[in-house]
Short mmCIF file of C-alpha atoms in Angstrom, two decimals:
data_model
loop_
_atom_site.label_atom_id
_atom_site.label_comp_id
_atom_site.label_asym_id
_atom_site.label_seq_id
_atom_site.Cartn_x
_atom_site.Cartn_y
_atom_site.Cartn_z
CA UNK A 252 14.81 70.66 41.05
CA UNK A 253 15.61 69.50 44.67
CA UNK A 254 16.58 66.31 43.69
CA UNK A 255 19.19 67.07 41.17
CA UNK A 256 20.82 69.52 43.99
CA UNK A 257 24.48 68.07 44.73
CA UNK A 258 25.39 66.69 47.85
CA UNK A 259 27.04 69.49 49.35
CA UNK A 260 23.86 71.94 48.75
CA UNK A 261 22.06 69.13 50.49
CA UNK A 262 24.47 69.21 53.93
CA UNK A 263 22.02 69.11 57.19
CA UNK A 264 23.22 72.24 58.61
CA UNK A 265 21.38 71.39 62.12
CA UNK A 266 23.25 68.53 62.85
CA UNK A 267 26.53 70.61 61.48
CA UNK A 268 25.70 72.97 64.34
CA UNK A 269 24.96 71.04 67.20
CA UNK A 270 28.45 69.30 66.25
CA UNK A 271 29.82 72.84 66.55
CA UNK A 272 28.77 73.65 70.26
CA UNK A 273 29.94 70.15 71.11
CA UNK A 274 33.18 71.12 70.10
CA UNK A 275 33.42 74.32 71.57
CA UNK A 276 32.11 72.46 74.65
CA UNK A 277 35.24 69.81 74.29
CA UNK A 278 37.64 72.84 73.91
CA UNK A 279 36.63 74.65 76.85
CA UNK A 280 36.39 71.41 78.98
CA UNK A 281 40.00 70.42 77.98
CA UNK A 282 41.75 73.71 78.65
CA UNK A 283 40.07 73.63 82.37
CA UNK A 284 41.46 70.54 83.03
CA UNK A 285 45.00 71.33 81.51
CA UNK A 286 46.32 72.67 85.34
CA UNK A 287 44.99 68.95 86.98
CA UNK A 288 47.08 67.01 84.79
CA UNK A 289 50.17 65.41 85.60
CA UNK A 290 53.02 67.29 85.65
CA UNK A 291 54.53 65.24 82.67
CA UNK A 292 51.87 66.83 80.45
CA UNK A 293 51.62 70.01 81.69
CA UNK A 294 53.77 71.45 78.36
CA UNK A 295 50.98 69.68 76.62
CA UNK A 296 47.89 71.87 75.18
CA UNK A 297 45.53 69.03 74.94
CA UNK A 298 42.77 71.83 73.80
CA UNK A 299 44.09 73.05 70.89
CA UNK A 300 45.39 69.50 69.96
CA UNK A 301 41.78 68.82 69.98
CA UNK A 302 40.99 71.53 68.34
CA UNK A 303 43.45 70.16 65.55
CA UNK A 304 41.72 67.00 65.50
CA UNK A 305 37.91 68.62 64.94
CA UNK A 306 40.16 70.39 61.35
CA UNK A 307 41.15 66.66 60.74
CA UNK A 308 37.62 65.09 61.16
CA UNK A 309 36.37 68.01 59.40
CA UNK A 310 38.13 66.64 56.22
CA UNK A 311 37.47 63.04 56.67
CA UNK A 312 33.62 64.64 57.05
CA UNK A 313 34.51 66.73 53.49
CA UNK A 314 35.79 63.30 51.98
CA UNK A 315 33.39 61.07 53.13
CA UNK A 316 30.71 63.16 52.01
CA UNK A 317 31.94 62.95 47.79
CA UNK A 318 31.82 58.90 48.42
CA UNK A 319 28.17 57.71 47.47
CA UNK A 320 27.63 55.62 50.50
CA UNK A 321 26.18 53.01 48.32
CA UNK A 322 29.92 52.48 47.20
CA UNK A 323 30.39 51.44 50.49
CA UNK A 324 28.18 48.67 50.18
CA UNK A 325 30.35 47.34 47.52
CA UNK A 326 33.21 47.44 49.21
CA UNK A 327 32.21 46.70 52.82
CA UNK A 328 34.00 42.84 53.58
CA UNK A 329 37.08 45.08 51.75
CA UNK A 330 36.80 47.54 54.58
CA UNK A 331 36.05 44.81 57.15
CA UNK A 332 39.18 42.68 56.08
CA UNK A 333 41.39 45.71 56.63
CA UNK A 334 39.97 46.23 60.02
CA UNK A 335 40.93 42.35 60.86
CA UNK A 336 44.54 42.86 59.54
CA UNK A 337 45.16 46.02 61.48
CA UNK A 338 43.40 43.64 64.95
CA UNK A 339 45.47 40.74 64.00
CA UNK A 340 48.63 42.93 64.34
CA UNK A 341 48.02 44.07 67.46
CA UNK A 342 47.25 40.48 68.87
CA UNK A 343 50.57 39.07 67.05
CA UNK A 344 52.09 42.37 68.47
CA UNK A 345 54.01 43.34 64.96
CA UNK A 346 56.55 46.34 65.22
CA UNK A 347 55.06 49.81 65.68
CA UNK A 348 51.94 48.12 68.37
CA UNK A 349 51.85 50.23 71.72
CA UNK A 350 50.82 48.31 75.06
CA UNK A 351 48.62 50.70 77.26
CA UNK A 352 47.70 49.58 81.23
CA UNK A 353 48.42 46.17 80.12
CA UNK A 354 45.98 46.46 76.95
CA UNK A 355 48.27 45.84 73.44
CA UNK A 356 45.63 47.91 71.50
CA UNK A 357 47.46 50.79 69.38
CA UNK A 358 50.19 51.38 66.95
CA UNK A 359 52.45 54.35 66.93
CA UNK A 360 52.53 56.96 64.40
CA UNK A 361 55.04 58.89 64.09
CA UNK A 362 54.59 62.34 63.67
CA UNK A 363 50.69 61.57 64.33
CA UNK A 364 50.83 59.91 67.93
CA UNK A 365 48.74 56.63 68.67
CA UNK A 366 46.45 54.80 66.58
CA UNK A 367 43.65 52.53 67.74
CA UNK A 368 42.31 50.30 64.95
CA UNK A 369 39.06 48.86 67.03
CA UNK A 370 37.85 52.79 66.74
CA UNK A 371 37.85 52.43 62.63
CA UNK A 372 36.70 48.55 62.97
CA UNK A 373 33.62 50.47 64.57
CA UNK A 374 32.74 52.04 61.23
CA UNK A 375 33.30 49.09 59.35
CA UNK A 376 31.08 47.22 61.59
CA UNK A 377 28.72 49.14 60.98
CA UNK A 378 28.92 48.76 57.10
CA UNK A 379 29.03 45.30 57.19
CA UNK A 380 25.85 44.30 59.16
CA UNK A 381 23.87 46.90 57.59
CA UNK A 382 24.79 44.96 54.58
CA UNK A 383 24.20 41.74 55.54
CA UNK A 384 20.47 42.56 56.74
CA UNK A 385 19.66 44.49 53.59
CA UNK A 386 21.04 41.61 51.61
CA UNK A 387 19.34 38.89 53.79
CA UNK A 388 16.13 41.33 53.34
CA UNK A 389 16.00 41.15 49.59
CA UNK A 390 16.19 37.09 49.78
CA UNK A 391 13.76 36.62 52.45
CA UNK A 392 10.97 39.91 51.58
CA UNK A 393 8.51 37.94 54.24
CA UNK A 394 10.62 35.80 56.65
CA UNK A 395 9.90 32.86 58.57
CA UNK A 396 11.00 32.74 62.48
CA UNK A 397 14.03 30.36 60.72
CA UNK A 398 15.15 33.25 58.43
CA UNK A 399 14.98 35.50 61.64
CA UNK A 400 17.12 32.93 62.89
CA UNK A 401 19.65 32.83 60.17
CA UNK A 402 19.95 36.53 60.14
CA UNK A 403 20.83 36.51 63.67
CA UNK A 404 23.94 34.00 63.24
CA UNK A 405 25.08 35.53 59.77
CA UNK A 406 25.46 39.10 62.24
CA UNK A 407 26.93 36.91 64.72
CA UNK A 408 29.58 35.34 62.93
CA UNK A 409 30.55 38.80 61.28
CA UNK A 410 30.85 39.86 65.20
CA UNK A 411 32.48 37.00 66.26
CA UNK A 412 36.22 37.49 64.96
CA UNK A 413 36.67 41.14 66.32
CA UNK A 414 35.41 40.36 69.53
CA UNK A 415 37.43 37.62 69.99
CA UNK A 416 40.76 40.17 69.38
CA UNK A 417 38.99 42.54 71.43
CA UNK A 418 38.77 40.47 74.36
CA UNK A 419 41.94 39.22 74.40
CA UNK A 420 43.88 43.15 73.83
CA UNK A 421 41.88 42.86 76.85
CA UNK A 422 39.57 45.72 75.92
CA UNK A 423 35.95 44.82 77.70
CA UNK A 424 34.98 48.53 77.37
CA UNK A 425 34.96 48.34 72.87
CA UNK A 426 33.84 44.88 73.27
CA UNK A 427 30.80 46.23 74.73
CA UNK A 428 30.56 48.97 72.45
CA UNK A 429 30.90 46.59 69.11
CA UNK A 430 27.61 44.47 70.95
CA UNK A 431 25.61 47.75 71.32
CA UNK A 432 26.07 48.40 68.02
CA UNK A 433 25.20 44.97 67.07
CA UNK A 434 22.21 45.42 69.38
CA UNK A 435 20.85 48.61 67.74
CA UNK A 436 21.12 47.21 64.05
CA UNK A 437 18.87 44.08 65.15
CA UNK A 438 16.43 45.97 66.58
CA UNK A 439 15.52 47.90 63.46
CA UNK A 440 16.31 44.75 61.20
CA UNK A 441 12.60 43.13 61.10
CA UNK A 442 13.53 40.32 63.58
CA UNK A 443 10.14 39.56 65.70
CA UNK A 444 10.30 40.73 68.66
CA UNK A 445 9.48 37.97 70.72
CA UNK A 446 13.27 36.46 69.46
CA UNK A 447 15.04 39.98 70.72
CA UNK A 448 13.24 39.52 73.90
CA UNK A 449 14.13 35.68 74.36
CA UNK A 450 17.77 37.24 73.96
CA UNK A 451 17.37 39.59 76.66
CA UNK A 452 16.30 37.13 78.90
CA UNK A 453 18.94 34.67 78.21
CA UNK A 454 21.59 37.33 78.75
CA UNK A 455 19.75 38.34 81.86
CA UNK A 456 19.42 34.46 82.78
CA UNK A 457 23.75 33.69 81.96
CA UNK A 458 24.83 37.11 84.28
CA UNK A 459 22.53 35.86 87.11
CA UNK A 460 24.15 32.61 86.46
CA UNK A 461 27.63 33.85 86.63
CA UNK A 462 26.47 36.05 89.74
CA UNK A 463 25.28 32.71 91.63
CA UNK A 464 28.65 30.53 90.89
CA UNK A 465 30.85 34.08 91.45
CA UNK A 466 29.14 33.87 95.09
CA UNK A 467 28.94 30.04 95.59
CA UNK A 468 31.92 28.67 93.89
CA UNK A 469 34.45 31.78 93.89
CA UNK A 470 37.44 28.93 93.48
CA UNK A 471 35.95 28.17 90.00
CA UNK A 472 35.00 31.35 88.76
CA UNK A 473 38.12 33.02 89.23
CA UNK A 474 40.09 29.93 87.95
CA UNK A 475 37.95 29.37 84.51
CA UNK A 476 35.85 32.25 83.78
CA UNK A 477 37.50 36.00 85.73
CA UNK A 478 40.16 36.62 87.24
CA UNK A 479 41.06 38.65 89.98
CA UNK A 480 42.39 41.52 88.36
CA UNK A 481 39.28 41.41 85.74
CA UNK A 482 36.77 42.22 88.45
CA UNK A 483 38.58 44.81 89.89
CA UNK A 484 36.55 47.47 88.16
CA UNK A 485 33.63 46.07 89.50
CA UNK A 486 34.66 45.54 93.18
CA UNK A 487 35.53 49.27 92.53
CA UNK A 488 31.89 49.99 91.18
CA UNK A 489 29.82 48.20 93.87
CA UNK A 490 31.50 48.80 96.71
CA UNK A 491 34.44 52.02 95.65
CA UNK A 492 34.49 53.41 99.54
CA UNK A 493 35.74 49.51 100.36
CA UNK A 494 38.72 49.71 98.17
CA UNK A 495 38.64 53.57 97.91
CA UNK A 496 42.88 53.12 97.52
CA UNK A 497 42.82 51.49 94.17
CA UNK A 498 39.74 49.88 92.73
CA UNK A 499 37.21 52.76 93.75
CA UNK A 500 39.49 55.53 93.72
CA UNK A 501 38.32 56.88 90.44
CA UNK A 502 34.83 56.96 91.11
CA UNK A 503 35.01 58.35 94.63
CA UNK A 504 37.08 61.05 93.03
CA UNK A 505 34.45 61.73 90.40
CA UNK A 506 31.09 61.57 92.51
CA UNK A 507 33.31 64.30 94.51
CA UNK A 508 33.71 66.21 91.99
CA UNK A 509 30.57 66.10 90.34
CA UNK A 510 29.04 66.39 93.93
CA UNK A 511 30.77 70.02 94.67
CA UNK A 512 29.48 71.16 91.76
CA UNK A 513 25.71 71.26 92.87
CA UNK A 514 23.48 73.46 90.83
CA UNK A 515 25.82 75.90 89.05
CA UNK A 516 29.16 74.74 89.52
CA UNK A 517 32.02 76.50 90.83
CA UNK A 518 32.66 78.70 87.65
CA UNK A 519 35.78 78.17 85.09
CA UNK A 520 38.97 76.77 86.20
CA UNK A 521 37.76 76.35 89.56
CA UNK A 522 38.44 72.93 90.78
CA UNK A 523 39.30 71.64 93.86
CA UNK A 524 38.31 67.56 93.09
CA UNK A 525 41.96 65.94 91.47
CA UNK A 526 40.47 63.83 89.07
CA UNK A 527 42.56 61.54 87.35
CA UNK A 528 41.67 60.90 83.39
CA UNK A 529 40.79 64.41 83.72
CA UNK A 530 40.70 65.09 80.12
CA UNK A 531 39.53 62.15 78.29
CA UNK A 532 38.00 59.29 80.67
CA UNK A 533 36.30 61.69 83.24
CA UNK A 534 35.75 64.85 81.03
CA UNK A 535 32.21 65.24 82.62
CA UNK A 536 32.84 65.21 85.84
CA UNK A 537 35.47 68.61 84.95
CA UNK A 538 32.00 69.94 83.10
CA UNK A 539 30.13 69.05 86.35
CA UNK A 540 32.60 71.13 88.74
CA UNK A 541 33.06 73.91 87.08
CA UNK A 542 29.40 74.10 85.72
CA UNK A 543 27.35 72.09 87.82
CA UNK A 544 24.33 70.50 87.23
CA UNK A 545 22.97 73.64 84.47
CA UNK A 546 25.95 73.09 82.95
CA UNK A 547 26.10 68.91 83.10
CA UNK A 548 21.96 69.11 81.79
CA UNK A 549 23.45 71.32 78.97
CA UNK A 550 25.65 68.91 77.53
CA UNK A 551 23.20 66.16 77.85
CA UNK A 552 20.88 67.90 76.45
CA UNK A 553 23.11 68.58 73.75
CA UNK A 554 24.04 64.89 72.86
CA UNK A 555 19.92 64.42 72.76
CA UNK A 556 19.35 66.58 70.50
CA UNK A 557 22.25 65.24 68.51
CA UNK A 558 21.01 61.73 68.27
CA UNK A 559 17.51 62.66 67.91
CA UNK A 560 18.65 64.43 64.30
CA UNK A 561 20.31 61.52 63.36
CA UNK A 562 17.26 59.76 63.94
CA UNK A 563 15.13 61.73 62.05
CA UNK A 564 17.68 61.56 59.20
CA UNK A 565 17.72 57.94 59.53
CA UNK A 566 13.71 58.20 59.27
CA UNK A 567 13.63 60.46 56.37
CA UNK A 568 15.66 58.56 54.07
CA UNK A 569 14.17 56.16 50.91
CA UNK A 570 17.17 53.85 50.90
CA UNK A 571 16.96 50.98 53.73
CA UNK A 572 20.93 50.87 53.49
CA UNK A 573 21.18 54.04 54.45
CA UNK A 574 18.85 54.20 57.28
CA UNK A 575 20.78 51.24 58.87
CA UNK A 576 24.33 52.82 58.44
CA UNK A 577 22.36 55.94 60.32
CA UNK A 578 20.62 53.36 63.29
CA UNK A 579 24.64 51.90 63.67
CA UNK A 580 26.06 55.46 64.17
CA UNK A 581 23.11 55.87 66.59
CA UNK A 582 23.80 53.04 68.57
CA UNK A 583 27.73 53.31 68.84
CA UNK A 584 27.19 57.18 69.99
CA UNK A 585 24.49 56.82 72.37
CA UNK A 586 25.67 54.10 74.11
CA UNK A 587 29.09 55.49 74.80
CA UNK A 588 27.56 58.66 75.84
CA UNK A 589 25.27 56.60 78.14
CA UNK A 590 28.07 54.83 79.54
CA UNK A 591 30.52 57.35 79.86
CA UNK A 592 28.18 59.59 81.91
CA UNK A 593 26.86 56.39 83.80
CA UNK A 594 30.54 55.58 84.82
CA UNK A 595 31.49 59.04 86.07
CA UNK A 596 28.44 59.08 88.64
CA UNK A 597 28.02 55.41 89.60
CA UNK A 598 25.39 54.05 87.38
CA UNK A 599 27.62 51.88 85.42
CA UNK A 600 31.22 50.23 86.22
CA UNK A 601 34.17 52.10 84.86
CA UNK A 602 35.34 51.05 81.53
CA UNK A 603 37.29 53.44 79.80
CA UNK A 604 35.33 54.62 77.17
CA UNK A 605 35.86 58.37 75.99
CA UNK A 606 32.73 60.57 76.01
CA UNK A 607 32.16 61.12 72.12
CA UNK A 608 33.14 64.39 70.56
CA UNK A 609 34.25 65.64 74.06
CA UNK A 610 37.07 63.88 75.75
CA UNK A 611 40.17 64.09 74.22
CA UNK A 612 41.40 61.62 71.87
CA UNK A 613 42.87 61.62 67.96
CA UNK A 614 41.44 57.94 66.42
CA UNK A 615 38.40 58.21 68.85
CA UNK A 616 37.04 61.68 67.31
CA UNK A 617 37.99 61.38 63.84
CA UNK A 618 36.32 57.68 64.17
CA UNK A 619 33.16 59.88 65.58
CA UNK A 620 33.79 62.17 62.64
CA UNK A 621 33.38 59.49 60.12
CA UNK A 622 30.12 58.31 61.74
CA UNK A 623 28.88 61.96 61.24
CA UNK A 624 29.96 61.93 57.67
CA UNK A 625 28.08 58.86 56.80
CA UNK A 626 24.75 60.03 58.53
CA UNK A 627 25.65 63.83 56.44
CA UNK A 628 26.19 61.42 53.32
CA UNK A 629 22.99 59.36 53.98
CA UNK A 630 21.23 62.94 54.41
CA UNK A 631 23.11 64.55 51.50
CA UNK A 632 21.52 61.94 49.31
CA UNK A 633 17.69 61.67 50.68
CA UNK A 634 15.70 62.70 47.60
CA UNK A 635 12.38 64.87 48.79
CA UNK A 636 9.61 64.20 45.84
CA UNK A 637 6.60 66.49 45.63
CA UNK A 638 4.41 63.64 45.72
CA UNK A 639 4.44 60.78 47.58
CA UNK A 640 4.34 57.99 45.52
CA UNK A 641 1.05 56.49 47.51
CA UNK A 642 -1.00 59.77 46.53
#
């Protein structure tokens, strides 16, 4: 019976796949951008380090996948407690923490390289809100505007405590990611829309705010709420050919880059852009060079198709608990995609973020593996009945 199938005869092969030309995609990316690194890394080969990462995530996929996720449930403040120890380290800077471009946000491993806990706190985010609107669900099946309410500030003050640490590492870039994924779980939590939208606004409302005093009280601004080395990145964003030595130097190097690349690129290996970040931070401008816009549609395309099996895996399943941990993957993914691509041709100011599955990084992809491993155990465990139980 196709119910009683185990979990592994269950595994969505389709989204297995797509995760395979993304990682042939990383590989080949990586190695092309091996001869523009600095010459300090050069005896590096970040592409089959990679490639040693995607056998790693591969097992935390394999583990992952012979945990019920409904244990997680059970255990989720557990896993979110953990995540706050491992933050609270880095902000009381305990032996073994790294310090990065001025952000304190990883501990060494020996043997292993560095570790960046805010990637696994993403996972655990995750777990926790879903829980907290599936529990707040069950006590309020028809909810008032007030329960809307209350679910809002219960997800809120789960948020609260890792942003806080996040902001001060200072890491803007996960801070942003940790609200998007926020931001995805309300939207498919129930709450009327007319409360999301009065959010919206007010966040639109507070950055024209902060625009208007940034322009007619700079003194202020940069005394109580930015300072000057905080906007930076977006002096370099708005205006990159004005400070094209420091701030915009980045992103005048990677609309260059992406810019030679015109329709089909300049084939493999061929690049003639220096782009620093090369292989984790600006991955798709190296994609865009060498394969031009074909080749920069391709992976796009390939990140769509991605999310839009997650989605209907999300859509498919019985369990409400599991559709949310799928939405939270969703949102994480997509939005780094969106503004990792967004940052490399101007869209968005440059933050740092990795493009998922691609650029290279240890925690960051076997973080991303997780999140696949949860949507494969959400999948692995979607019973399909011959009936539906309305007919």
């Amino acid at each position: 019976m196709e119910q009683d199938k185990l979990p592994q005869q269950k595994l969505d092969y389709h989204l297995l796949f797509l995760l395979f030309l993304i990682a042939i995609v990383s590989a080949i990316a990586i190695h092309s951008a091996q001869p523009s690194l600095p010459a300090k890394l050069q005896h590096i080969n970040f592409a089959a380090k990679q490639l040693q990462w995607y056998v790693i995530g591969a097992f935390v996929i394999a583990v992952t996948m012979l945990i019920d996720y409904d244990r997680l449930f059970h255990l989720a403040w557990y896993l979110y407690g953990f995540g706050m120890v491992l933050l609270l380290g880095l902000e009381l800077n305990v032996p073994g923490t790294v310090t990065i471009k001025g952000a304190t946000s990883w501990y060494s491993i020996p043997g292993a390289g560095n570790f960046q806990p805010s990637e696994l706190m993403k996972i655990f985010m995750i777990i926790v809100i879903s829980r907290i609107i599936v529990i707040h669900r069950e006590k309020y099946p028809e909810p008032t505007i007030e329960d809307d309410f209350k679910l809002l500030g219960k997800i809120a003050l789960a948020m609260a405590p890792p942003l806080l640490l996040l902001i001060r590492q200072p890491d803007m870039g996960m801070s942003m990611v940790y609200t998007a994924i926020a931001a995805s779980l309300v939207l498919v939590s129930g709450i009327r829309w007319r409360i999301i939208l009065g959010i919206v606004f007010s966040g639109v409302f507070a950055a024209s705010t902060l625009v208007f005093i940034f322009f007619q009280f700079p003194d202020f601004f940069h005394k109580y709420i930015l300072k000057e080395y905080q906007l930076d990145r977006f002096y370099g964003w708005l205006a990159p050919y004005e400070y094209s030595n420091e701030q915009g130097f980045q992103l005048i190097r990677s609309l260059l880059a992406i810019g030679s690349g015109e329709m089909y690129g300049k084939g493999y290996k061929n690049l003639d852009v220096y782009l620093p970040e090369a292989h984790t931070d600006f991955i798709f401008g190296i994609i865009a060079e060498q394969f031009g816009f074909i080749g920069a549609s391709i992976v796009v395309s390939l990140f769509f198709l991605l999310v839009y099996r997650m989605v209907h895996i999300a859509l498919e399943s019985h369990d409400v608990y599991g559709s949310y941990l799928c939405a939270g993957v969703i949102g994480m993914i997509t939005f780094q995609v969106f503004q990792n691509v967004g940052m490399t041709i101007g869209l968005l100011p440059i933050t740092g973020l990795p493009l998922p599955f691609v650029s290279y990084g240890g925690s960051s992809l076997a973080t991303y593996m997780l999140a696949i491993g949860l949507v494969l155990n959400v999948r692995s465990r979607t019973k399909k009945f011959m009936f539906s139980s309305d007919e």
